[in-house]
Amino acid sequence: QVQLVESGGGLVQAGGSLRLSCAASGRTSRSYSVGWFRQAPGKEREFVTAINWSARSTRYADSVKGRFSISRDNAKNTVYLQMNSLKPEDTAVYYCAAATAWGNLVNVYEYDYWGQGTQVTVFS
């Protein structure tokens, strides 16, 4: 089992930045790929970005390319999501998730473990 805890969400003005963290505990000795998803009220959970164990491969949704950056520090069992140039449409609950394999990783069903989420609200 792996437990994931997100932090770093908050209220920010459009154009601002936030950095989210996803801390893992439990069976972290395995090699997990990690993804970030978000879910706005009344909408389905959508893929944001993902990173593989070695951090050599990353993937981004078109809506966040050039603004968001994912990274990881395996020594700290933590994955980060740097969000710059935030827009009101980025407002959502952000979830991190862990997958035991590197595949497409843009689908919710590919992930084995999920955090509880952290709220990000961007106001104009």
mmCIF file of N, CA and C in Angstrom:
data_model
loop_
_atom_site.group_PDB
_atom_site.id
_atom_site.type_symbol
_atom_site.label_atom_id
_atom_site.label_comp_id
_atom_site.label_asym_id
_atom_site.label_seq_id
_atom_site.Cartn_x
_atom_site.Cartn_y
_atom_site.Cartn_z
ATOM 1 N N GLN A 1 0.828 -1.192 0.000
ATOM 2 C CA GLN A 1 0.000 0.000 0.000
ATOM 3 C C GLN A 1 0.862 1.241 0.000
ATOM 4 N N VAL A 2 0.372 2.238 -0.665
ATOM 5 C CA VAL A 2 1.041 3.529 -0.698
ATOM 6 C C VAL A 2 0.021 4.596 -0.293
ATOM 7 N N GLN A 3 0.434 5.469 0.587
ATOM 8 C CA GLN A 3 -0.419 6.588 0.982
ATOM 9 C C GLN A 3 0.148 7.862 0.373
ATOM 10 N N LEU A 4 -0.732 8.670 -0.172
ATOM 11 C CA LEU A 4 -0.340 9.917 -0.823
ATOM 12 C C LEU A 4 -1.034 11.091 -0.146
ATOM 13 N N VAL A 5 -0.278 12.133 0.126
ATOM 14 C CA VAL A 5 -0.841 13.322 0.752
ATOM 15 C C VAL A 5 -0.410 14.548 -0.040
ATOM 16 N N GLU A 6 -1.392 15.280 -0.551
ATOM 17 C CA GLU A 6 -1.118 16.505 -1.288
ATOM 18 C C GLU A 6 -1.109 17.697 -0.340
ATOM 19 N N SER A 7 -0.335 18.697 -0.715
ATOM 20 C CA SER A 7 -0.312 19.958 0.034
ATOM 21 C C SER A 7 0.084 21.074 -0.908
ATOM 22 N N GLY A 8 -0.104 22.316 -0.447
ATOM 23 C CA GLY A 8 0.326 23.464 -1.223
ATOM 24 C C GLY A 8 -0.770 24.203 -1.954
ATOM 25 N N GLY A 9 -1.985 23.691 -1.898
ATOM 26 C CA GLY A 9 -3.075 24.388 -2.553
ATOM 27 C C GLY A 9 -3.410 25.686 -1.837
ATOM 28 N N GLY A 10 -4.264 26.481 -2.479
ATOM 29 C CA GLY A 10 -4.659 27.740 -1.859
ATOM 30 C C GLY A 10 -5.356 28.647 -2.836
ATOM 31 N N LEU A 11 -5.442 29.908 -2.425
ATOM 32 C CA LEU A 11 -6.099 30.946 -3.211
ATOM 33 C C LEU A 11 -5.041 31.835 -3.832
ATOM 34 N N VAL A 12 -5.117 32.045 -5.142
ATOM 35 C CA VAL A 12 -4.096 32.838 -5.825
ATOM 36 C C VAL A 12 -4.741 33.659 -6.929
ATOM 37 N N GLN A 13 -4.192 34.810 -7.169
ATOM 38 C CA GLN A 13 -4.695 35.676 -8.229
ATOM 39 C C GLN A 13 -4.220 35.161 -9.587
ATOM 40 N N ALA A 14 -5.019 35.391 -10.600
ATOM 41 C CA ALA A 14 -4.639 34.982 -11.955
ATOM 42 C C ALA A 14 -3.267 35.558 -12.312
ATOM 43 N N GLY A 15 -2.455 34.724 -12.943
ATOM 44 C CA GLY A 15 -1.092 35.109 -13.269
ATOM 45 C C GLY A 15 -0.081 34.703 -12.220
ATOM 46 N N GLY A 16 -0.574 34.291 -11.077
ATOM 47 C CA GLY A 16 0.309 33.900 -9.987
ATOM 48 C C GLY A 16 0.761 32.453 -10.099
ATOM 49 N N SER A 17 1.455 32.010 -9.048
ATOM 50 C CA SER A 17 2.044 30.673 -9.044
ATOM 51 C C SER A 17 1.731 29.949 -7.739
ATOM 52 N N LEU A 18 1.724 28.637 -7.827
ATOM 53 C CA LEU A 18 1.627 27.775 -6.665
ATOM 54 C C LEU A 18 2.485 26.547 -6.923
ATOM 55 N N ARG A 19 2.984 25.951 -5.843
ATOM 56 C CA ARG A 19 3.667 24.682 -5.971
ATOM 57 C C ARG A 19 2.974 23.662 -5.076
ATOM 58 N N LEU A 20 2.485 22.617 -5.706
ATOM 59 C CA LEU A 20 1.859 21.529 -4.974
ATOM 60 C C LEU A 20 2.888 20.436 -4.699
ATOM 61 N N SER A 21 2.698 19.773 -3.574
ATOM 62 C CA SER A 21 3.551 18.643 -3.223
ATOM 63 C C SER A 21 2.697 17.408 -3.014
ATOM 64 N N CYS A 22 3.268 16.264 -3.339
ATOM 65 C CA CYS A 22 2.608 14.981 -3.135
ATOM 66 C C CYS A 22 3.612 14.092 -2.402
ATOM 67 N N ALA A 23 3.369 13.861 -1.133
ATOM 68 C CA ALA A 23 4.274 13.057 -0.315
ATOM 69 C C ALA A 23 3.749 11.637 -0.208
ATOM 70 N N ALA A 24 4.629 10.689 -0.465
ATOM 71 C CA ALA A 24 4.250 9.277 -0.426
ATOM 72 C C ALA A 24 4.829 8.599 0.803
ATOM 73 N N SER A 25 4.069 7.667 1.324
ATOM 74 C CA SER A 25 4.548 6.834 2.435
ATOM 75 C C SER A 25 4.016 5.417 2.224
ATOM 76 N N GLY A 26 4.578 4.493 2.978
ATOM 77 C CA GLY A 26 4.168 3.108 2.799
ATOM 78 C C GLY A 26 5.179 2.370 1.947
ATOM 79 N N ARG A 27 4.707 1.628 0.966
ATOM 80 C CA ARG A 27 5.590 0.813 0.136
ATOM 81 C C ARG A 27 6.252 1.657 -0.954
ATOM 82 N N THR A 28 7.021 2.621 -0.526
ATOM 83 C CA THR A 28 7.649 3.520 -1.483
ATOM 84 C C THR A 28 8.912 2.945 -2.091
ATOM 85 N N SER A 29 9.265 1.722 -1.694
ATOM 86 C CA SER A 29 10.446 1.113 -2.278
ATOM 87 C C SER A 29 10.200 0.691 -3.722
ATOM 88 N N ARG A 30 8.948 0.583 -4.108
ATOM 89 C CA ARG A 30 8.645 0.234 -5.492
ATOM 90 C C ARG A 30 8.804 1.451 -6.391
ATOM 91 N N SER A 31 8.915 1.182 -7.668
ATOM 92 C CA SER A 31 9.067 2.253 -8.648
ATOM 93 C C SER A 31 7.690 2.649 -9.166
ATOM 94 N N TYR A 32 7.224 3.784 -8.748
ATOM 95 C CA TYR A 32 5.917 4.258 -9.157
ATOM 96 C C TYR A 32 6.026 5.438 -10.105
ATOM 97 N N SER A 33 5.170 5.434 -11.078
ATOM 98 C CA SER A 33 4.946 6.656 -11.842
ATOM 99 C C SER A 33 3.896 7.456 -11.079
ATOM 100 N N VAL A 34 3.972 8.763 -11.175
ATOM 101 C CA VAL A 34 3.032 9.616 -10.444
ATOM 102 C C VAL A 34 2.383 10.603 -11.397
ATOM 103 N N GLY A 35 1.115 10.768 -11.219
ATOM 104 C CA GLY A 35 0.384 11.720 -12.042
ATOM 105 C C GLY A 35 -0.385 12.703 -11.184
ATOM 106 N N TRP A 36 -0.697 13.835 -11.781
ATOM 107 C CA TRP A 36 -1.589 14.822 -11.177
ATOM 108 C C TRP A 36 -2.841 14.916 -12.039
ATOM 109 N N PHE A 37 -3.954 14.920 -11.366
ATOM 110 C CA PHE A 37 -5.243 15.126 -12.007
ATOM 111 C C PHE A 37 -5.937 16.288 -11.305
ATOM 112 N N ARG A 38 -6.971 16.798 -11.929
ATOM 113 C CA ARG A 38 -7.763 17.835 -11.276
ATOM 114 C C ARG A 38 -9.233 17.640 -11.605
ATOM 115 N N GLN A 39 -10.060 18.138 -10.699
ATOM 116 C CA GLN A 39 -11.495 18.009 -10.888
ATOM 117 C C GLN A 39 -12.180 19.287 -10.435
ATOM 118 N N ALA A 40 -12.825 19.935 -11.379
ATOM 119 C CA ALA A 40 -13.589 21.138 -11.083
ATOM 120 C C ALA A 40 -15.036 20.740 -10.786
ATOM 121 N N PRO A 41 -15.766 21.587 -10.073
ATOM 122 C CA PRO A 41 -17.162 21.254 -9.732
ATOM 123 C C PRO A 41 -17.993 20.942 -10.969
ATOM 124 N N GLY A 42 -18.697 19.829 -10.934
ATOM 125 C CA GLY A 42 -19.570 19.445 -12.038
ATOM 126 C C GLY A 42 -18.855 18.860 -13.240
ATOM 127 N N LYS A 43 -17.545 18.671 -13.119
ATOM 128 C CA LYS A 43 -16.774 18.130 -14.250
ATOM 129 C C LYS A 43 -16.090 16.832 -13.867
ATOM 130 N N GLU A 44 -15.687 16.091 -14.876
ATOM 131 C CA GLU A 44 -14.960 14.859 -14.631
ATOM 132 C C GLU A 44 -13.516 15.149 -14.245
ATOM 133 N N ARG A 45 -12.926 14.195 -13.569
ATOM 134 C CA ARG A 45 -11.514 14.324 -13.214
ATOM 135 C C ARG A 45 -10.688 14.247 -14.500
ATOM 136 N N GLU A 46 -9.764 15.183 -14.649
ATOM 137 C CA GLU A 46 -8.981 15.233 -15.873
ATOM 138 C C GLU A 46 -7.488 15.177 -15.601
ATOM 139 N N PHE A 47 -6.784 14.601 -16.556
ATOM 140 C CA PHE A 47 -5.335 14.467 -16.467
ATOM 141 C C PHE A 47 -4.662 15.824 -16.593
ATOM 142 N N VAL A 48 -3.617 16.024 -15.795
ATOM 143 C CA VAL A 48 -2.824 17.244 -15.859
ATOM 144 C C VAL A 48 -1.401 16.931 -16.322
ATOM 145 N N THR A 49 -0.729 16.044 -15.598
ATOM 146 C CA THR A 49 0.659 15.734 -15.919
ATOM 147 C C THR A 49 1.059 14.445 -15.227
ATOM 148 N N ALA A 50 2.148 13.822 -15.701
ATOM 149 C CA ALA A 50 2.658 12.599 -15.093
ATOM 150 C C ALA A 50 4.162 12.535 -15.266
ATOM 151 N N ILE A 51 4.805 11.769 -14.384
ATOM 152 C CA ILE A 51 6.249 11.606 -14.414
ATOM 153 C C ILE A 51 6.585 10.168 -14.059
ATOM 154 N N ASN A 52 7.587 9.610 -14.712
ATOM 155 C CA ASN A 52 7.951 8.239 -14.392
ATOM 156 C C ASN A 52 8.942 8.215 -13.225
ATOM 157 N N TRP A 53 9.335 6.994 -12.809
ATOM 158 C CA TRP A 53 10.155 6.851 -11.614
ATOM 159 C C TRP A 53 11.479 7.612 -11.716
ATOM 160 N N SER A 54 12.130 7.502 -12.849
ATOM 161 C CA SER A 54 13.449 8.116 -12.999
ATOM 162 C C SER A 54 13.385 9.598 -13.319
ATOM 163 N N ALA A 55 12.185 10.095 -13.590
ATOM 164 C CA ALA A 55 11.964 11.494 -13.985
ATOM 165 C C ALA A 55 12.476 11.788 -15.388
ATOM 166 N N ARG A 56 12.808 10.759 -16.135
ATOM 167 C CA ARG A 56 13.283 10.966 -17.503
ATOM 168 C C ARG A 56 12.135 11.145 -18.481
ATOM 169 N N SER A 57 10.946 10.757 -18.072
ATOM 170 C CA SER A 57 9.787 10.884 -18.955
ATOM 171 C C SER A 57 8.675 11.646 -18.239
ATOM 172 N N THR A 58 8.140 12.618 -18.925
ATOM 173 C CA THR A 58 7.012 13.372 -18.394
ATOM 174 C C THR A 58 5.955 13.526 -19.480
ATOM 175 N N ARG A 59 4.770 13.867 -19.057
ATOM 176 C CA ARG A 59 3.654 14.037 -19.972
ATOM 177 C C ARG A 59 2.779 15.166 -19.438
ATOM 178 N N TYR A 60 2.249 15.989 -20.326
ATOM 179 C CA TYR A 60 1.420 17.124 -19.920
ATOM 180 C C TYR A 60 0.164 17.213 -20.776
ATOM 181 N N ALA A 61 -0.909 17.641 -20.143
ATOM 182 C CA ALA A 61 -2.101 17.985 -20.905
ATOM 183 C C ALA A 61 -1.820 19.264 -21.695
ATOM 184 N N ASP A 62 -2.435 19.382 -22.841
ATOM 185 C CA ASP A 62 -2.208 20.565 -23.681
ATOM 186 C C ASP A 62 -2.558 21.852 -22.947
ATOM 187 N N SER A 63 -3.538 21.788 -22.088
ATOM 188 C CA SER A 63 -4.010 22.989 -21.400
ATOM 189 C C SER A 63 -3.009 23.566 -20.410
ATOM 190 N N VAL A 64 -2.010 22.774 -20.020
ATOM 191 C CA VAL A 64 -1.048 23.256 -19.029
ATOM 192 C C VAL A 64 0.385 23.306 -19.555
ATOM 193 N N LYS A 65 0.609 22.854 -20.761
ATOM 194 C CA LYS A 65 1.964 22.862 -21.323
ATOM 195 C C LYS A 65 2.535 24.267 -21.339
ATOM 196 N N GLY A 66 3.773 24.363 -20.886
ATOM 197 C CA GLY A 66 4.430 25.658 -20.855
ATOM 198 C C GLY A 66 4.144 26.459 -19.599
ATOM 199 N N ARG A 67 3.170 26.036 -18.812
ATOM 200 C CA ARG A 67 2.833 26.745 -17.570
ATOM 201 C C ARG A 67 3.108 25.891 -16.333
ATOM 202 N N PHE A 68 2.864 24.608 -16.420
ATOM 203 C CA PHE A 68 3.050 23.698 -15.300
ATOM 204 C C PHE A 68 4.288 22.839 -15.526
ATOM 205 N N SER A 69 4.908 22.446 -14.414
ATOM 206 C CA SER A 69 6.086 21.600 -14.488
ATOM 207 C C SER A 69 6.048 20.575 -13.358
ATOM 208 N N ILE A 70 6.272 19.312 -13.705
ATOM 209 C CA ILE A 70 6.277 18.252 -12.710
ATOM 210 C C ILE A 70 7.715 17.807 -12.459
ATOM 211 N N SER A 71 8.020 17.502 -11.218
ATOM 212 C CA SER A 71 9.345 17.004 -10.853
ATOM 213 C C SER A 71 9.202 16.080 -9.653
ATOM 214 N N ARG A 72 10.266 15.382 -9.331
ATOM 215 C CA ARG A 72 10.206 14.496 -8.181
ATOM 216 C C ARG A 72 11.552 14.395 -7.491
ATOM 217 N N ASP A 73 11.495 14.148 -6.202
ATOM 218 C CA ASP A 73 12.683 13.912 -5.384
ATOM 219 C C ASP A 73 12.459 12.565 -4.712
ATOM 220 N N ASN A 74 13.036 11.521 -5.291
ATOM 221 C CA ASN A 74 12.792 10.174 -4.774
ATOM 222 C C ASN A 74 13.378 9.968 -3.383
ATOM 223 N N ALA A 75 14.411 10.712 -3.057
ATOM 224 C CA ALA A 75 14.989 10.595 -1.713
ATOM 225 C C ALA A 75 13.993 11.067 -0.654
ATOM 226 N N LYS A 76 13.121 11.980 -1.049
ATOM 227 C CA LYS A 76 12.108 12.502 -0.134
ATOM 228 C C LYS A 76 10.734 11.896 -0.392
ATOM 229 N N ASN A 77 10.658 10.987 -1.371
ATOM 230 C CA ASN A 77 9.368 10.382 -1.734
ATOM 231 C C ASN A 77 8.310 11.437 -2.016
ATOM 232 N N THR A 78 8.717 12.450 -2.731
ATOM 233 C CA THR A 78 7.814 13.569 -2.983
ATOM 234 C C THR A 78 7.839 13.962 -4.458
ATOM 235 N N VAL A 79 6.674 14.249 -4.976
ATOM 236 C CA VAL A 79 6.518 14.760 -6.338
ATOM 237 C C VAL A 79 5.942 16.163 -6.237
ATOM 238 N N TYR A 80 6.437 17.040 -7.099
ATOM 239 C CA TYR A 80 6.031 18.443 -7.065
ATOM 240 C C TYR A 80 5.321 18.824 -8.362
ATOM 241 N N LEU A 81 4.405 19.757 -8.235
ATOM 242 C CA LEU A 81 3.754 20.343 -9.401
ATOM 243 C C LEU A 81 3.878 21.853 -9.279
ATOM 244 N N GLN A 82 4.757 22.411 -10.095
ATOM 245 C CA GLN A 82 4.927 23.867 -10.133
ATOM 246 C C GLN A 82 3.940 24.433 -11.135
ATOM 247 N N MET A 83 3.095 25.331 -10.673
ATOM 248 C CA MET A 83 2.063 25.898 -11.532
ATOM 249 C C MET A 83 2.285 27.396 -11.654
ATOM 250 N N ASN A 84 2.581 27.839 -12.852
ATOM 251 C CA ASN A 84 2.810 29.254 -13.133
ATOM 252 C C ASN A 84 1.741 29.800 -14.070
ATOM 253 N N SER A 85 1.652 31.103 -14.134
ATOM 254 C CA SER A 85 0.688 31.769 -15.016
ATOM 255 C C SER A 85 -0.708 31.178 -14.847
ATOM 256 N N LEU A 86 -1.122 31.046 -13.625
ATOM 257 C CA LEU A 86 -2.404 30.404 -13.341
ATOM 258 C C LEU A 86 -3.568 31.212 -13.887
ATOM 259 N N LYS A 87 -4.590 30.481 -14.299
ATOM 260 C CA LYS A 87 -5.795 31.063 -14.871
ATOM 261 C C LYS A 87 -7.006 30.636 -14.032
ATOM 262 N N PRO A 88 -8.074 31.398 -14.073
ATOM 263 C CA PRO A 88 -9.279 30.987 -13.332
ATOM 264 C C PRO A 88 -9.756 29.585 -13.705
ATOM 265 N N GLU A 89 -9.553 29.191 -14.948
ATOM 266 C CA GLU A 89 -9.986 27.844 -15.368
ATOM 267 C C GLU A 89 -9.121 26.724 -14.797
ATOM 268 N N ASP A 90 -8.042 27.078 -14.107
ATOM 269 C CA ASP A 90 -7.232 26.079 -13.409
ATOM 270 C C ASP A 90 -7.826 25.743 -12.045
ATOM 271 N N THR A 91 -8.848 26.466 -11.646
ATOM 272 C CA THR A 91 -9.484 26.215 -10.359
ATOM 273 C C THR A 91 -10.074 24.815 -10.313
ATOM 274 N N ALA A 92 -9.664 24.059 -9.299
ATOM 275 C CA ALA A 92 -10.105 22.668 -9.172
ATOM 276 C C ALA A 92 -9.498 22.075 -7.901
ATOM 277 N N VAL A 93 -9.951 20.879 -7.569
ATOM 278 C CA VAL A 93 -9.248 20.075 -6.579
ATOM 279 C C VAL A 93 -8.198 19.270 -7.340
ATOM 280 N N TYR A 94 -6.977 19.347 -6.873
ATOM 281 C CA TYR A 94 -5.869 18.662 -7.524
ATOM 282 C C TYR A 94 -5.515 17.401 -6.728
ATOM 283 N N TYR A 95 -5.420 16.293 -7.451
ATOM 284 C CA TYR A 95 -5.111 15.002 -6.860
ATOM 285 C C TYR A 95 -3.811 14.455 -7.430
ATOM 286 N N CYS A 96 -3.010 13.846 -6.570
ATOM 287 C CA CYS A 96 -1.898 13.075 -7.104
ATOM 288 C C CYS A 96 -2.252 11.603 -6.994
ATOM 289 N N ALA A 97 -1.639 10.824 -7.874
ATOM 290 C CA ALA A 97 -1.928 9.403 -7.946
ATOM 291 C C ALA A 97 -0.671 8.660 -8.346
ATOM 292 N N ALA A 98 -0.578 7.406 -7.920
ATOM 293 C CA ALA A 98 0.585 6.584 -8.211
ATOM 294 C C ALA A 98 0.184 5.359 -9.012
ATOM 295 N N ALA A 99 1.002 5.044 -10.005
ATOM 296 C CA ALA A 99 0.779 3.875 -10.854
ATOM 297 C C ALA A 99 2.020 3.002 -10.824
ATOM 298 N N THR A 100 1.824 1.701 -10.876
ATOM 299 C CA THR A 100 2.952 0.779 -10.802
ATOM 300 C C THR A 100 3.659 0.605 -12.133
ATOM 301 N N ALA A 101 3.132 1.171 -13.187
ATOM 302 C CA ALA A 101 3.764 1.025 -14.500
ATOM 303 C C ALA A 101 3.703 2.345 -15.255
ATOM 304 N N TRP A 102 4.608 2.475 -16.184
ATOM 305 C CA TRP A 102 4.585 3.649 -17.065
ATOM 306 C C TRP A 102 3.872 3.256 -18.349
ATOM 307 N N GLY A 103 2.690 3.770 -18.512
ATOM 308 C CA GLY A 103 1.931 3.472 -19.724
ATOM 309 C C GLY A 103 1.444 4.768 -20.313
ATOM 310 N N ASN A 104 0.218 4.809 -20.713
ATOM 311 C CA ASN A 104 -0.359 6.023 -21.242
ATOM 312 C C ASN A 104 -0.473 7.064 -20.133
ATOM 313 N N LEU A 105 -1.001 6.626 -19.000
ATOM 314 C CA LEU A 105 -1.069 7.403 -17.758
ATOM 315 C C LEU A 105 -1.899 8.669 -17.846
ATOM 316 N N VAL A 106 -2.764 8.775 -18.799
ATOM 317 C CA VAL A 106 -3.662 9.929 -18.856
ATOM 318 C C VAL A 106 -5.060 9.558 -18.379
ATOM 319 N N ASN A 107 -5.236 8.298 -18.013
ATOM 320 C CA ASN A 107 -6.548 7.806 -17.610
ATOM 321 C C ASN A 107 -6.593 7.496 -16.121
ATOM 322 N N VAL A 108 -7.696 7.824 -15.503
ATOM 323 C CA VAL A 108 -7.858 7.590 -14.074
ATOM 324 C C VAL A 108 -7.653 6.124 -13.726
ATOM 325 N N TYR A 109 -8.150 5.221 -14.564
ATOM 326 C CA TYR A 109 -8.138 3.790 -14.239
ATOM 327 C C TYR A 109 -6.737 3.179 -14.249
ATOM 328 N N GLU A 110 -5.771 3.905 -14.745
ATOM 329 C CA GLU A 110 -4.402 3.380 -14.790
ATOM 330 C C GLU A 110 -3.671 3.515 -13.455
ATOM 331 N N TYR A 111 -4.266 4.218 -12.529
ATOM 332 C CA TYR A 111 -3.599 4.515 -11.264
ATOM 333 C C TYR A 111 -4.120 3.635 -10.132
ATOM 334 N N ASP A 112 -3.197 3.256 -9.254
ATOM 335 C CA ASP A 112 -3.513 2.328 -8.180
ATOM 336 C C ASP A 112 -3.812 3.012 -6.852
ATOM 337 N N TYR A 113 -3.206 4.167 -6.642
ATOM 338 C CA TYR A 113 -3.352 4.858 -5.364
ATOM 339 C C TYR A 113 -3.623 6.336 -5.610
ATOM 340 N N TRP A 114 -4.438 6.918 -4.727
ATOM 341 C CA TRP A 114 -4.843 8.312 -4.864
ATOM 342 C C TRP A 114 -4.730 9.038 -3.527
ATOM 343 N N GLY A 115 -4.392 10.318 -3.623
ATOM 344 C CA GLY A 115 -4.459 11.170 -2.460
ATOM 345 C C GLY A 115 -5.851 11.748 -2.291
ATOM 346 N N GLN A 116 -6.021 12.546 -1.239
ATOM 347 C CA GLN A 116 -7.325 13.125 -0.918
ATOM 348 C C GLN A 116 -7.591 14.431 -1.654
ATOM 349 N N GLY A 117 -6.571 15.011 -2.221
ATOM 350 C CA GLY A 117 -6.762 16.224 -3.003
ATOM 351 C C GLY A 117 -6.475 17.492 -2.227
ATOM 352 N N THR A 118 -6.128 18.538 -2.967
ATOM 353 C CA THR A 118 -5.906 19.854 -2.396
ATOM 354 C C THR A 118 -6.569 20.893 -3.304
ATOM 355 N N GLN A 119 -7.241 21.850 -2.698
ATOM 356 C CA GLN A 119 -8.006 22.829 -3.476
ATOM 357 C C GLN A 119 -7.109 23.939 -3.994
ATOM 358 N N VAL A 120 -7.259 24.231 -5.266
ATOM 359 C CA VAL A 120 -6.589 25.380 -5.887
ATOM 360 C C VAL A 120 -7.682 26.286 -6.441
ATOM 361 N N THR A 121 -7.669 27.542 -6.018
ATOM 362 C CA THR A 121 -8.648 28.509 -6.493
ATOM 363 C C THR A 121 -7.917 29.707 -7.064
ATOM 364 N N VAL A 122 -8.193 30.007 -8.316
ATOM 365 C CA VAL A 122 -7.559 31.131 -9.004
ATOM 366 C C VAL A 122 -8.626 32.179 -9.295
ATOM 367 N N PHE A 123 -8.426 33.391 -8.790
ATOM 368 C CA PHE A 123 -9.410 34.445 -8.985
ATOM 369 C C PHE A 123 -8.830 35.521 -9.908
ATOM 370 N N SER A 124 -9.727 36.154 -10.637
ATOM 371 C CA SER A 124 -9.293 37.188 -11.587
ATOM 372 C C SER A 124 -9.454 38.578 -10.996
#
